[in-house]
CSV table of C-alpha atoms and ligand atoms in Angstrom, one decimal:
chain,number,residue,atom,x,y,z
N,6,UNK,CA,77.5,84.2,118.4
N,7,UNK,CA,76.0,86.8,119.6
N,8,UNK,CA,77.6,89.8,121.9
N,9,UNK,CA,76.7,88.8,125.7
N,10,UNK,CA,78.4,92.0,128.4
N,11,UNK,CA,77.9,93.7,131.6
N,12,UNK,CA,77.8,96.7,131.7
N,13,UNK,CA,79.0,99.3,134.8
N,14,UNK,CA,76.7,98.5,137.5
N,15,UNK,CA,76.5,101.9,138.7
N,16,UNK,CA,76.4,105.2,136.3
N,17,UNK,CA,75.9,108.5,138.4
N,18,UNK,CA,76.1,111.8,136.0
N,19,UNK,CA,76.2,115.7,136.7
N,20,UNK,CA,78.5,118.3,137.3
N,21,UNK,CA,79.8,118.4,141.2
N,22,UNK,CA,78.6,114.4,141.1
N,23,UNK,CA,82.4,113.8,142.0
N,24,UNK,CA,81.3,115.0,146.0
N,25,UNK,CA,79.0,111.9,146.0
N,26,UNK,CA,82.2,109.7,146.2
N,27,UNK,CA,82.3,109.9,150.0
N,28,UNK,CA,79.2,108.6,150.6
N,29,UNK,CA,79.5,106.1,147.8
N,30,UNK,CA,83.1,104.3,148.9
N,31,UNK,CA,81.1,104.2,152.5
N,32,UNK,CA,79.5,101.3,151.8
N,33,UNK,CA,82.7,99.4,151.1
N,34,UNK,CA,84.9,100.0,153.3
N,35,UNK,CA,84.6,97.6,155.4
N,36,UNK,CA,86.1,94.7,152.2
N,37,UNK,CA,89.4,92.8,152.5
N,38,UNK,CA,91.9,95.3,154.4
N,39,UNK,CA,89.5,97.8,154.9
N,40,UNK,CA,91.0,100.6,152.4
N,41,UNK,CA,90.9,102.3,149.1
N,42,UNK,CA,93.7,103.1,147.1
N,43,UNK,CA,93.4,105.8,145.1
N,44,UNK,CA,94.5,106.3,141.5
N,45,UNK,CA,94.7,110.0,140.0
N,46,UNK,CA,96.6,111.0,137.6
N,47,UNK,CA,99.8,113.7,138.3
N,48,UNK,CA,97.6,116.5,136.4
N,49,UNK,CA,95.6,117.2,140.4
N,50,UNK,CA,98.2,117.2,142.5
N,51,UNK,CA,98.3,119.9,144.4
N,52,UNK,CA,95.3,120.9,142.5
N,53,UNK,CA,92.1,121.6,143.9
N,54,UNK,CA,90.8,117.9,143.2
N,55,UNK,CA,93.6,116.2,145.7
N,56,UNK,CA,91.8,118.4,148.4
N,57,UNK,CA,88.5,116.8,147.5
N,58,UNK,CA,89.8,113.4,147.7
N,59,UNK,CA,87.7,111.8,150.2
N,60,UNK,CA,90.3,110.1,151.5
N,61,UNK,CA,90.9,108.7,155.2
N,62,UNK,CA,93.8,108.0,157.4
N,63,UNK,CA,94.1,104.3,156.4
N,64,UNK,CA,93.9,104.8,152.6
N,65,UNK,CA,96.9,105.4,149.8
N,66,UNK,CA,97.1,108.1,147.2
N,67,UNK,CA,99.3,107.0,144.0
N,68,UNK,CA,99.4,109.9,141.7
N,69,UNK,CA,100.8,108.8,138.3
N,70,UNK,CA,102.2,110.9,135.6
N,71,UNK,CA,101.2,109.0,132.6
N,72,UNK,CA,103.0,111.0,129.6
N,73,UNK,CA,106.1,109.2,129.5
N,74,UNK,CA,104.1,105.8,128.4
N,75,UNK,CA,100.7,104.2,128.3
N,76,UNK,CA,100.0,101.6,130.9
N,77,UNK,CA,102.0,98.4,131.2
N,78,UNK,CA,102.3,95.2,132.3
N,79,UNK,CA,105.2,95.7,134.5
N,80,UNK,CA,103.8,99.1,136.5
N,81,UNK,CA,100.7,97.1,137.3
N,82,UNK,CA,102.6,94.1,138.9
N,83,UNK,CA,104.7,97.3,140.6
N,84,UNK,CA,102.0,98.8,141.8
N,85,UNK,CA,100.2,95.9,143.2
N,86,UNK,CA,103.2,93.9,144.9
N,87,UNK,CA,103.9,97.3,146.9
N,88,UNK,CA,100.4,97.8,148.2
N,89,UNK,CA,99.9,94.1,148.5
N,90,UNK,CA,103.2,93.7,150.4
N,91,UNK,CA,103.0,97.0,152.7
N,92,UNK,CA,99.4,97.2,153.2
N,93,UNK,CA,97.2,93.8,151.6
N,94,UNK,CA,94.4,93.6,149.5
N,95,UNK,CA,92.6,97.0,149.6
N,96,UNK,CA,88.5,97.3,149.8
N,97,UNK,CA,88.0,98.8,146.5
N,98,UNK,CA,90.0,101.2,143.8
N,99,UNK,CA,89.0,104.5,142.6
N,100,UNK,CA,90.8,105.6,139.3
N,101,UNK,CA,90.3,109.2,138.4
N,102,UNK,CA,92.1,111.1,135.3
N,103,UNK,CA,92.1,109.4,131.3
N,104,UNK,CA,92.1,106.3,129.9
N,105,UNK,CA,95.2,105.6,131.5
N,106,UNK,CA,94.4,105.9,134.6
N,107,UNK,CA,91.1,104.4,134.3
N,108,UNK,CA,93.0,101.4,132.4
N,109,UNK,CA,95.9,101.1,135.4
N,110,UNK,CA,92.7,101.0,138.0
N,111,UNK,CA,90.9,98.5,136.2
N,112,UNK,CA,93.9,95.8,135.8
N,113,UNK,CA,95.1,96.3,138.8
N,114,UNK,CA,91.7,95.3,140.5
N,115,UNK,CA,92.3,92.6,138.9
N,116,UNK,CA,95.3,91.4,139.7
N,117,UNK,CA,94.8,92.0,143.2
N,118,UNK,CA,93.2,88.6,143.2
N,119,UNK,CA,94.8,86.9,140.5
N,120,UNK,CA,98.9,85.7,140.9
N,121,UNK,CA,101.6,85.9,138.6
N,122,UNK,CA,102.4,88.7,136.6
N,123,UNK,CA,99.6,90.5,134.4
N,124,UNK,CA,101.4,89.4,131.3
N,125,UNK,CA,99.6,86.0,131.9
N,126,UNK,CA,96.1,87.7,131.1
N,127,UNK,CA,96.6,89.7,128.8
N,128,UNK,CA,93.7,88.5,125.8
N,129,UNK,CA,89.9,87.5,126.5
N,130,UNK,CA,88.8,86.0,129.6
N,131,UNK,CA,92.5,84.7,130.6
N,132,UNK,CA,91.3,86.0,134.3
N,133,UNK,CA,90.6,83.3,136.7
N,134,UNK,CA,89.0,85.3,139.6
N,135,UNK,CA,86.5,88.7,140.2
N,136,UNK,CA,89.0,91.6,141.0
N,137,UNK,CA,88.0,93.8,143.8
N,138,UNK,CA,85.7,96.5,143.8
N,139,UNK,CA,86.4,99.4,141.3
N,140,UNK,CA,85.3,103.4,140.6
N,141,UNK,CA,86.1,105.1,137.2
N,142,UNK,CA,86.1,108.7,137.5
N,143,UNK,CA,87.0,109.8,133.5
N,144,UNK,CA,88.8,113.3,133.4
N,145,UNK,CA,89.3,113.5,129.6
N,146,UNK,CA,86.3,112.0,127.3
N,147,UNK,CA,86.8,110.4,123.9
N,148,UNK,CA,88.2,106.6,124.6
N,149,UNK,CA,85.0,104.9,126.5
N,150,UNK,CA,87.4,103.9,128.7
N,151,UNK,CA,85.0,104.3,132.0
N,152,UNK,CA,82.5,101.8,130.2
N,153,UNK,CA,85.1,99.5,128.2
N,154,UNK,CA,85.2,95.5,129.6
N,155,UNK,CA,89.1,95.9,128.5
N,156,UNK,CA,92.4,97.4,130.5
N,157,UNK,CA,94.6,98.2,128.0
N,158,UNK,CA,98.4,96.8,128.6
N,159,UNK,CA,101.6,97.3,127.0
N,160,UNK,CA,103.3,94.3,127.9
N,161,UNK,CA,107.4,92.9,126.9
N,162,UNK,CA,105.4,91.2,124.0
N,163,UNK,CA,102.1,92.4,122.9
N,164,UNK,CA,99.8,95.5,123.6
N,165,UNK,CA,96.7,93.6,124.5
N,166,UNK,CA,93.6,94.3,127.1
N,167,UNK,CA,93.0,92.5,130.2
N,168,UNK,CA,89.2,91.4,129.2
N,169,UNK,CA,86.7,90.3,130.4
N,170,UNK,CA,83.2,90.9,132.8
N,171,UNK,CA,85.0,91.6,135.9
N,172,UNK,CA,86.9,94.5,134.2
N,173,UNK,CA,84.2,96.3,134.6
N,174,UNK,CA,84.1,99.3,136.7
N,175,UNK,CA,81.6,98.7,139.7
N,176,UNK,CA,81.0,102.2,139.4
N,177,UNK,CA,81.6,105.0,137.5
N,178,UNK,CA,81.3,109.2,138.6
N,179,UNK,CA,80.7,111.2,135.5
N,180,UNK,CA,81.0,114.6,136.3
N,181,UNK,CA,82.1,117.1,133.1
N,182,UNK,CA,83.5,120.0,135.7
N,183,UNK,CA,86.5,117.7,135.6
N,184,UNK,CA,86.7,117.6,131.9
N,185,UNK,CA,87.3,121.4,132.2
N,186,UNK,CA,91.4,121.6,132.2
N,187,UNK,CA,91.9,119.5,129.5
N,188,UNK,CA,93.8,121.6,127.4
N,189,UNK,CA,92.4,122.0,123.5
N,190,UNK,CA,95.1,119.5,121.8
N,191,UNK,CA,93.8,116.4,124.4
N,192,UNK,CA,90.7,118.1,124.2
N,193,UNK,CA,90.6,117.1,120.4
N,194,UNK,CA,92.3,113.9,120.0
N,195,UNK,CA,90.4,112.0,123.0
N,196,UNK,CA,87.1,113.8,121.2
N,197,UNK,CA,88.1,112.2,117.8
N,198,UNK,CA,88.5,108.8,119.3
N,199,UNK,CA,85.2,108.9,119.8
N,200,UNK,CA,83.9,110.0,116.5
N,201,UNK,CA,86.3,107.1,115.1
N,202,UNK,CA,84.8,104.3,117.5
N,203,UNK,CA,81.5,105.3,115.7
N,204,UNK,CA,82.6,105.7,112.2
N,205,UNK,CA,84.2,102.4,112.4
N,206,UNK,CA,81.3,100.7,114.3
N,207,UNK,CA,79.2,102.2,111.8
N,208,UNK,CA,81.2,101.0,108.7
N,209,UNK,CA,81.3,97.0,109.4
N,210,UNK,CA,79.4,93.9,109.0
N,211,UNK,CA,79.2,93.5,113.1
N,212,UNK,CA,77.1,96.9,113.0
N,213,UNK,CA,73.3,96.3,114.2
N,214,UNK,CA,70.4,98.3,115.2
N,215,UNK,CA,72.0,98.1,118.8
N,216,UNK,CA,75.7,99.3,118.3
N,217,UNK,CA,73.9,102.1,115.6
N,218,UNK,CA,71.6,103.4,118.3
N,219,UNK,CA,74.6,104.1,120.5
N,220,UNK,CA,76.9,105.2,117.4
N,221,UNK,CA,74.0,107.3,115.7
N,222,UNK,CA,73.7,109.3,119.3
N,223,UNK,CA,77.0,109.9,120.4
N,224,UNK,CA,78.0,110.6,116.2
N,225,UNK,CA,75.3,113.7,116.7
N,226,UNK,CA,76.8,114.8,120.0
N,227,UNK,CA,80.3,114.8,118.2
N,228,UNK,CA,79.1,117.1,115.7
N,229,UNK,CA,77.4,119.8,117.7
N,230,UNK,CA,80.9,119.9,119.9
N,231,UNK,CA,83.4,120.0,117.2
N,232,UNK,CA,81.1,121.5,114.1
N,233,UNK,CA,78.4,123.2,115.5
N,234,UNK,CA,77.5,126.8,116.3
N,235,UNK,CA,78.6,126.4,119.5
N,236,UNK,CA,81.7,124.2,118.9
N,237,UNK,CA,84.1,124.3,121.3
N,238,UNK,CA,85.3,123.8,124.9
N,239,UNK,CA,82.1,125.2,126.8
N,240,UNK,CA,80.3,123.9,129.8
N,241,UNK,CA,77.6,122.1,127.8
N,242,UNK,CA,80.0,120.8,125.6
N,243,UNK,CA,81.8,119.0,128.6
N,244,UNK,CA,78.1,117.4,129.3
N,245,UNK,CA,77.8,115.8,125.7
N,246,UNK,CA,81.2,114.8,125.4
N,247,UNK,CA,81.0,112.7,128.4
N,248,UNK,CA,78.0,111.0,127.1
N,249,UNK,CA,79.4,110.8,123.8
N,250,UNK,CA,82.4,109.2,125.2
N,251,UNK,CA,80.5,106.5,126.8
N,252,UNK,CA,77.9,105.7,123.6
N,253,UNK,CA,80.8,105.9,121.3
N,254,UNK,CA,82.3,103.5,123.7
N,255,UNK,CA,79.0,101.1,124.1
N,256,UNK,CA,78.8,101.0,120.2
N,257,UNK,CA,82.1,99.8,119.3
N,258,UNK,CA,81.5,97.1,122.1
N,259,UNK,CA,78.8,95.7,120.4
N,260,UNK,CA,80.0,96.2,116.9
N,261,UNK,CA,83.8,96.2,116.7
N,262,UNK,CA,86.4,99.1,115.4
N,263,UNK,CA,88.4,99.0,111.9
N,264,UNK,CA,91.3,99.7,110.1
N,265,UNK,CA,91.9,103.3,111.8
N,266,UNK,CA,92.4,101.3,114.9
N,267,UNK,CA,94.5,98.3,113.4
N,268,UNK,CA,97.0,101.0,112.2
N,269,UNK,CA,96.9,102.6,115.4
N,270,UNK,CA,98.1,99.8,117.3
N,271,UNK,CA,100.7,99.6,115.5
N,272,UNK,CA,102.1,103.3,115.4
N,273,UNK,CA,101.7,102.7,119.4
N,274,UNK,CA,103.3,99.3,119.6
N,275,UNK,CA,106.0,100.3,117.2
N,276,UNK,CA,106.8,104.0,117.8
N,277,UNK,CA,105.1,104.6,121.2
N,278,UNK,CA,102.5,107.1,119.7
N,279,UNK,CA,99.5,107.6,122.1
N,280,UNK,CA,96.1,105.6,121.1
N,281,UNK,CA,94.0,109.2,120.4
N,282,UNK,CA,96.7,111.0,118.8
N,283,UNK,CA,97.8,107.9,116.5
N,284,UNK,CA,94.3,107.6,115.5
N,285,UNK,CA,93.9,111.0,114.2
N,286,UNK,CA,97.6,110.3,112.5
N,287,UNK,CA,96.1,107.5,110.9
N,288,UNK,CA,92.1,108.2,110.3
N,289,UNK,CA,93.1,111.4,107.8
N,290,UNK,CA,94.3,108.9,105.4
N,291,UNK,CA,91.7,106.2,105.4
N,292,UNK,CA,89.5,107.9,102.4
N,293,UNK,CA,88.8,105.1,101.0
N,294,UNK,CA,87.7,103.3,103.6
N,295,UNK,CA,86.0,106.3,105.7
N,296,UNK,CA,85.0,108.9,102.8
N,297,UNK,CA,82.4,110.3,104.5
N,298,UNK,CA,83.8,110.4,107.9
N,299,UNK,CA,87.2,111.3,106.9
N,300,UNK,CA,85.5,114.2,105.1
N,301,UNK,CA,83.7,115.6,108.0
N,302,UNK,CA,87.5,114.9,110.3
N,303,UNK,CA,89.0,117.4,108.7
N,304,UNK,CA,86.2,119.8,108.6
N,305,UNK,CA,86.9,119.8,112.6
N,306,UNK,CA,90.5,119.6,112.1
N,307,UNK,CA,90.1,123.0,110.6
N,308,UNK,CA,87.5,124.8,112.6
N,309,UNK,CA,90.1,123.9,115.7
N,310,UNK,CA,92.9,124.8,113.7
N,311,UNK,CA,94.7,121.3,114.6
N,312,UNK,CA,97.1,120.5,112.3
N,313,UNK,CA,98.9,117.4,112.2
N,314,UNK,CA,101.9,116.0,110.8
N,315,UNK,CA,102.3,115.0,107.1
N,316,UNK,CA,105.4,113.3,105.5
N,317,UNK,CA,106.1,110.4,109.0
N,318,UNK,CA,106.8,107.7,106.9
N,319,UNK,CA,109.5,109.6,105.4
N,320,UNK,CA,111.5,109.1,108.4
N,321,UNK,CA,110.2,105.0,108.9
N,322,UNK,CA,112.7,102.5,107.5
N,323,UNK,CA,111.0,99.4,105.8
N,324,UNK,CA,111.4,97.2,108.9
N,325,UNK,CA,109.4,99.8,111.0
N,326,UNK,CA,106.9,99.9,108.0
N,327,UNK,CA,106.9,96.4,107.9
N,328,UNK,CA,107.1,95.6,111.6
N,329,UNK,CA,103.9,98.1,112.3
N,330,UNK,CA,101.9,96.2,109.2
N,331,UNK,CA,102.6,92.8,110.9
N,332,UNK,CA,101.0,94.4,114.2
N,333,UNK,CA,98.2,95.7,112.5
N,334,UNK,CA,97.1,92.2,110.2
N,335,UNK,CA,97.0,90.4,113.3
N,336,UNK,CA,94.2,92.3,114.8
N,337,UNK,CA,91.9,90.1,112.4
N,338,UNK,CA,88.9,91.0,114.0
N,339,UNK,CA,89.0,94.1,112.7
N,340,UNK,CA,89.7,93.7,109.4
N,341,UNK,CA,87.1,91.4,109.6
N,342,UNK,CA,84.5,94.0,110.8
N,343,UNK,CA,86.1,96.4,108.2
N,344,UNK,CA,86.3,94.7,104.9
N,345,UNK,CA,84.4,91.7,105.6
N,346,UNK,CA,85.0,87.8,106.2
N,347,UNK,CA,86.8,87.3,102.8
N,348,UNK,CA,89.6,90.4,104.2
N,349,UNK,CA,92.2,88.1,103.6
N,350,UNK,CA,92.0,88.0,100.1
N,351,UNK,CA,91.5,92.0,100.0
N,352,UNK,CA,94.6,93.1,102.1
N,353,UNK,CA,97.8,91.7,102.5
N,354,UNK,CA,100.8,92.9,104.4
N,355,UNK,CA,101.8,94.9,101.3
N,356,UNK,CA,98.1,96.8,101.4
N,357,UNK,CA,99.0,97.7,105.4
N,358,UNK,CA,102.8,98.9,104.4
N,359,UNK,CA,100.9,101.1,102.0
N,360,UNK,CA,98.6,103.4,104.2
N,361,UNK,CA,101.9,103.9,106.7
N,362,UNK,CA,103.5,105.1,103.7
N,363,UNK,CA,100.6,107.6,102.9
N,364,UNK,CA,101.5,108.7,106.5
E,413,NAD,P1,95.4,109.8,129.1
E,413,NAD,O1,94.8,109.2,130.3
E,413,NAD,O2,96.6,109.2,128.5
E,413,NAD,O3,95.8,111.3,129.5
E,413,NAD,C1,96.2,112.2,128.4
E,413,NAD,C2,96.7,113.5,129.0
E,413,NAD,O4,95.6,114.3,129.5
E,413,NAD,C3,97.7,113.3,130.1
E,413,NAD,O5,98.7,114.3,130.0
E,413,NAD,C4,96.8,113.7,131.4
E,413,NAD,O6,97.6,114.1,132.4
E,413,NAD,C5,95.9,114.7,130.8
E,413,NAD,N1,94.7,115.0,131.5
E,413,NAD,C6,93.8,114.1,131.9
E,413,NAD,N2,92.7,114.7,132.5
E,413,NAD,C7,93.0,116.0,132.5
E,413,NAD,C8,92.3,117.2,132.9
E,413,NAD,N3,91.1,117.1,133.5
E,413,NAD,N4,92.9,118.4,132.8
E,413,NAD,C9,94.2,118.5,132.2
E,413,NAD,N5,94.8,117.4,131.7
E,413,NAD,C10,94.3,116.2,131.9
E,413,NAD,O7,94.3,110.0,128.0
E,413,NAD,P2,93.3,109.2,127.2
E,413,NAD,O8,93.5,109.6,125.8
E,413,NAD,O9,92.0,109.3,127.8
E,413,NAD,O10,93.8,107.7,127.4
E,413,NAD,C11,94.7,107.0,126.5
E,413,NAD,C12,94.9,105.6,127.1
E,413,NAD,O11,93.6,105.0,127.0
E,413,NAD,C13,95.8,104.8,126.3
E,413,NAD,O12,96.7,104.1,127.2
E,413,NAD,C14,95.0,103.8,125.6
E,413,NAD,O13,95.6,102.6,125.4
E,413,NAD,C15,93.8,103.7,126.5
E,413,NAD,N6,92.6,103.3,125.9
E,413,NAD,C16,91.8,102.4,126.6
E,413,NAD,C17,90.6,102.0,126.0
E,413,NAD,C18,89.8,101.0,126.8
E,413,NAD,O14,88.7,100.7,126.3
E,413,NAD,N7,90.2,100.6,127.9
E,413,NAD,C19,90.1,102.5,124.8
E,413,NAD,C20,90.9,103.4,124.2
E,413,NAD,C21,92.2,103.8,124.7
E,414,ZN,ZN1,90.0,104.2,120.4
């Protein structure tokens, strides 16, 4: 079968874009209970951003800190009883700050129009109904978030995506002046999600002269940010990496990722690690699957001077080892992609429980 997706209906780009949100939410207002609710994440309040929140009497501002955990199941249903209760269905949502928030806008969209908890839909197109209108507005680049057809959940039982076509954003702002604050740690982990989506897209049996185009684009735009002569935080670095973002993000959708992300979701699920930062943790192992790409990672790693820690597993007992492994096998369609349909007779548990020991 082959991959059939909708994409973002609406894509506007350029720095100060962010203004056009006025005009664009105008056309909407007039859905459901005739608001927006606005998403942004705790970084812009009181920041210069809140004051260019186009925002009117009848609408509500949730500004959510989202370092103490990725999104979950349980904040979503939170977040939407409250507004549902106090205020009703609202005409659209914007979600502005990283994948986070883009994620937390997205499923709860969704769930505006679907009952029950968001547990019940978390997996592929569980949703019974089209959510409500929905604007991405990415502040940190790297996870494709703003063009993913996934909200990614941590739920009391598995971390798993609300997915399907109405995920969608309706629209999406990309506007790199807002990219500008990320400080260089985020600035580098979200970045090397990227290059990741497109070295794993790359290296698969799903890949095709479709997800390469994307991957082969976004791969060069990586480089010149984080290797070229110009590396670094600048102003027309901030352009690329939003475009990279979002073809690193198209090319995985059309091809798949691999084993950096398997082992990911399992130093996430397991020991709360954040998806970017639990890639890099993971990818600077995976030389035998990744030579060339895990070559060229920690070239970057040392032009930016990141280090990251060596010696976790030291800490892990075998249960965690074990208990991250399981998480990881089960993402099959990974190792699918990665090693091919016959994976199962090429990595076991006991394979898995090896690489988070070479943590
Ligand atoms: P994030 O949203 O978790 O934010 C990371 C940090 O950057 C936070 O501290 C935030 O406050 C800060 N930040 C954001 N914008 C900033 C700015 N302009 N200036 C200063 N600080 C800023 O970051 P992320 O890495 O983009 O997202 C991670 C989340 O995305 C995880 O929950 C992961 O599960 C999810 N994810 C989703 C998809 C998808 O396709 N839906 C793909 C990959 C990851
Ligand atoms: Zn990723």
């Amino acid at each position: 079968m082959h991959k059939n997706f909708k994409n973002i209906e609406k894509v506007v780009f350029g720095r100060g874009s962010f203004d056009m949100m006025d005009s664009i939410l105008s056309e909407r207002r007039t859905d459901n209970a005739r608001f927006i609710l606005f998403i942004v994440d705790d970084f812009f309040r009181s920041k210069e951003l809140e004051r260019r929140l186009p925002v009117r009497d009848e609408d509500v501002v949730r500004f959510i800190d989202v370092d103490p955990q990725e999104p979950t199941t349980e904040q979503i249903d939170t977040l939407r009883d409250e507004v549902l209760v106090s205020r009703g269905i609202p005409a659209g949502v914007v979600g502005i700050g990283g994948g986070s928030i883009m994620d937390i806008a997205k499923a709860v969209s969704l769930m505006f129009t679907n009952e029950g908890s968001s547990t019940l839909y978390q997996g592929l197109n569980l949703i019974k109904n089209p959510g409500i209108y929905h604007l991405g507005v990415p502040t940190i680049s790297g996870t494709g978030a703003e063009v993913s057809m996934t909200a990614v959940l941590t739920g009391p039982e598995k971390k798993l995506g609300l997915k399907c076509d109405w995920t969608v954003f309706n629209q999406v702002i990309l506007d790199p002046e807002l990219i500008a604050t990320v400080p260089t740690d985020k600035w580098f982990y979200t970045g090397m999600d990227t290059y990741i989506h497109c070295i794993e897209s790359e290296n698969g049996i799903l890949n095709n002269a479709y997800s390469h185009a994307y991957a082969e684009q976004s791969l060069k735009l990586c480089r010149e940010i984080y290797l070229g002569d110009s590396a670094g935080q600048t102003p027309e670095n901030n352009d690329k990496l939003m475009v990279a973002s979002m073809m690193g993000g198209l090319s995985l959708t059309y091809s798949e990722v691999g084993v950096c992300h398997a082992l990911s979701y399992g130093l996430s699920k397991i020991h709360g690690e954040k998806h970017c930062y639990a890639n890099c943790l993971a990818f600077q192992h995976l030389e035998d699957y990744y030579p060339e790409g895990v070559k060229e990672f920690k070239q970057m790693l040392a032009k930016h001077k990141v280090s990251l820690p060596q010696g976790l597993s030291k800490e892990w007992s075998d249960d965690e080892i074990t208990a991250m492994a399981q998480v990881a096998y089960n993402l099959h369609h990974m190792w699918n992609h990665a090693i091919g349909t016959d994976w199962q007779e090429k990595i076991s548990l006991d394979t898995i429980k090896k690489l988070y020991e070479r943590m």
